[in-house]
One Martini backbone bead per residue (centre of mass of N, CA, C, O) as a GRO file, in nm:
protein
  101
    1MET     BB    1   0.082   0.050   0.018
    2LYS     BB    2   0.048   0.356  -0.006
    3GLN     BB    3   0.068   0.664   0.150
    4THR     BB    4  -0.179   0.776  -0.051
    5GLU     BB    5  -0.371   0.591   0.093
    6LEU     BB    6  -0.297   0.603   0.391
    7THR     BB    7  -0.403   0.905   0.330
    8LYS     BB    8  -0.708   0.822   0.303
    9ILE     BB    9  -0.791   0.615   0.491
   10ILE     BB   10  -0.739   0.836   0.750
   11ASN     BB   11  -0.899   1.078   0.667
   12GLU     BB   12  -1.202   0.936   0.644
   13GLU     BB   13  -1.181   0.822   0.920
   14ILE     BB   14  -1.174   1.117   1.067
   15LYS     BB   15  -1.447   1.188   0.957
   16ASN     BB   16  -1.657   0.943   1.032
   17VAL     BB   17  -1.564   1.030   1.372
   18LEU     BB   18  -1.708   1.345   1.287
   19LYS     BB   19  -1.974   1.239   1.274
   20GLU     BB   20  -2.017   1.028   1.504
   21TYR     BB   21  -1.866   1.271   1.664
   22GLN     BB   22  -1.932   1.557   1.788
   23ASN     BB   23  -1.801   1.490   2.043
   24LEU     BB   24  -1.487   1.454   2.256
   25GLU     BB   25  -1.607   1.457   2.556
   26ASP     BB   26  -1.811   1.182   2.481
   27ILE     BB   27  -1.566   1.023   2.497
   28LYS     BB   28  -1.491   0.712   2.572
   29LEU     BB   29  -1.260   0.551   2.824
   30ASN     BB   30  -1.142   0.372   3.011
   31ALA     BB   31  -1.055   0.378   3.346
   32ALA     BB   32  -0.760   0.396   3.368
   33LEU     BB   33  -0.708   0.598   3.151
   34GLN     BB   34  -0.879   0.823   3.272
   35ARG     BB   35  -0.718   0.852   3.530
   36LYS     BB   36  -0.484   0.936   3.408
   37MET     BB   37  -0.509   1.139   3.277
   38ASP     BB   38  -0.639   1.350   3.485
   39LEU     BB   39  -0.405   1.335   3.612
   40PHE     BB   40  -0.194   1.462   3.386
   41ILE     BB   41  -0.415   1.712   3.378
   42LYS     BB   42  -0.358   1.848   3.613
   43GLU     BB   43  -0.022   1.844   3.622
   44ILE     BB   44  -0.040   2.030   3.440
   45GLU     BB   45  -0.212   2.279   3.507
   46GLY     BB   46  -0.009   2.313   3.795
   47THR     BB   47   0.196   2.405   3.586
   48GLN     BB   48   0.362   2.729   3.538
   49ASN     BB   49   0.668   2.627   3.384
   50LEU     BB   50   0.586   2.607   3.020
   51THR     BB   51   0.777   2.551   2.801
   52LYS     BB   52   0.795   2.525   2.473
   53VAL     BB   53   1.022   2.277   2.515
   54LYS     BB   54   0.819   2.119   2.726
   55VAL     BB   55   0.597   2.051   2.535
   56ALA     BB   56   0.726   1.927   2.312
   57ALA     BB   57   0.825   1.710   2.531
   58ILE     BB   58   0.518   1.578   2.536
   59LEU     BB   59   0.432   1.552   2.326
   60ASN     BB   60   0.612   1.373   2.169
   61ASP     BB   61   0.533   1.130   2.416
   62VAL     BB   62   0.274   1.106   2.311
   63ILE     BB   63   0.303   1.006   2.038
   64ASP     BB   64   0.504   0.784   2.073
   65ALA     BB   65   0.292   0.622   2.245
   66LEU     BB   66   0.083   0.621   1.974
   67GLY     BB   67   0.239   0.606   1.713
   68LEU     BB   68   0.246   0.857   1.557
   69ASN     BB   69   0.247   0.970   1.196
   70LYS     BB   70   0.306   1.283   1.035
   71THR     BB   71  -0.029   1.200   0.928
   72GLN     BB   72  -0.164   1.185   1.163
   73ILE     BB   73  -0.124   1.410   1.294
   74THR     BB   74  -0.247   1.561   1.117
   75SER     BB   75  -0.484   1.512   1.090
   76TYR     BB   76  -0.583   1.526   1.331
   77MET     BB   77  -0.531   1.877   1.368
   78ASN     BB   78  -0.765   1.900   1.150
   79MET     BB   79  -1.002   1.743   1.366
   80LEU     BB   80  -0.921   1.996   1.526
   81LYS     BB   81  -0.970   2.213   1.414
   82GLN     BB   82  -1.293   2.149   1.299
   83TYR     BB   83  -1.386   2.162   1.581
   84ARG     BB   84  -1.282   2.454   1.758
   85ALA     BB   85  -1.454   2.614   1.508
   86LYS     BB   86  -1.775   2.423   1.611
   87GLU     BB   87  -1.740   2.517   1.896
   88ALA     BB   88  -1.731   2.848   1.825
   89SER     BB   89  -1.955   2.918   1.696
   90ASP     BB   90  -2.130   2.807   1.852
   91ALA     BB   91  -2.054   2.984   2.125
   92LYS     BB   92  -2.154   3.233   1.964
   93LYS     BB   93  -2.462   3.171   1.892
   94THR     BB   94  -2.559   3.155   2.221
   95LYS     BB   95  -2.450   3.453   2.293
   96SER     BB   96  -2.699   3.558   2.034
   97ASP     BB   97  -2.937   3.411   2.191
   98ILE     BB   98  -2.898   3.590   2.472
   99GLN     BB   99  -2.906   3.886   2.358
  100ASP     BB  100  -3.213   3.781   2.238
  101MET     BB  101  -3.369   3.806   2.500
   0.00000   0.00000   0.00000
């Protein structure tokens, strides 16, 4: 299989996932992983001196642990951009709806 074919398959899968799950917070992880993710996020939020280099090191470790390649990273970044853009537009709609009341 060529890289372009794999890229196309990955992008289609991500689109399918986006259609299936409109809210990333609604996706359920197994309990053990969720506890560890919660602890990890809590520690990151509590850290005040995260430099760009430290953030890059954390992202690198997470990417390595997930076994993502450059194409997959790009696909996930595009998925997150679309999700965040939709989330921002929904927030604007909600704000304008409240102001109209």
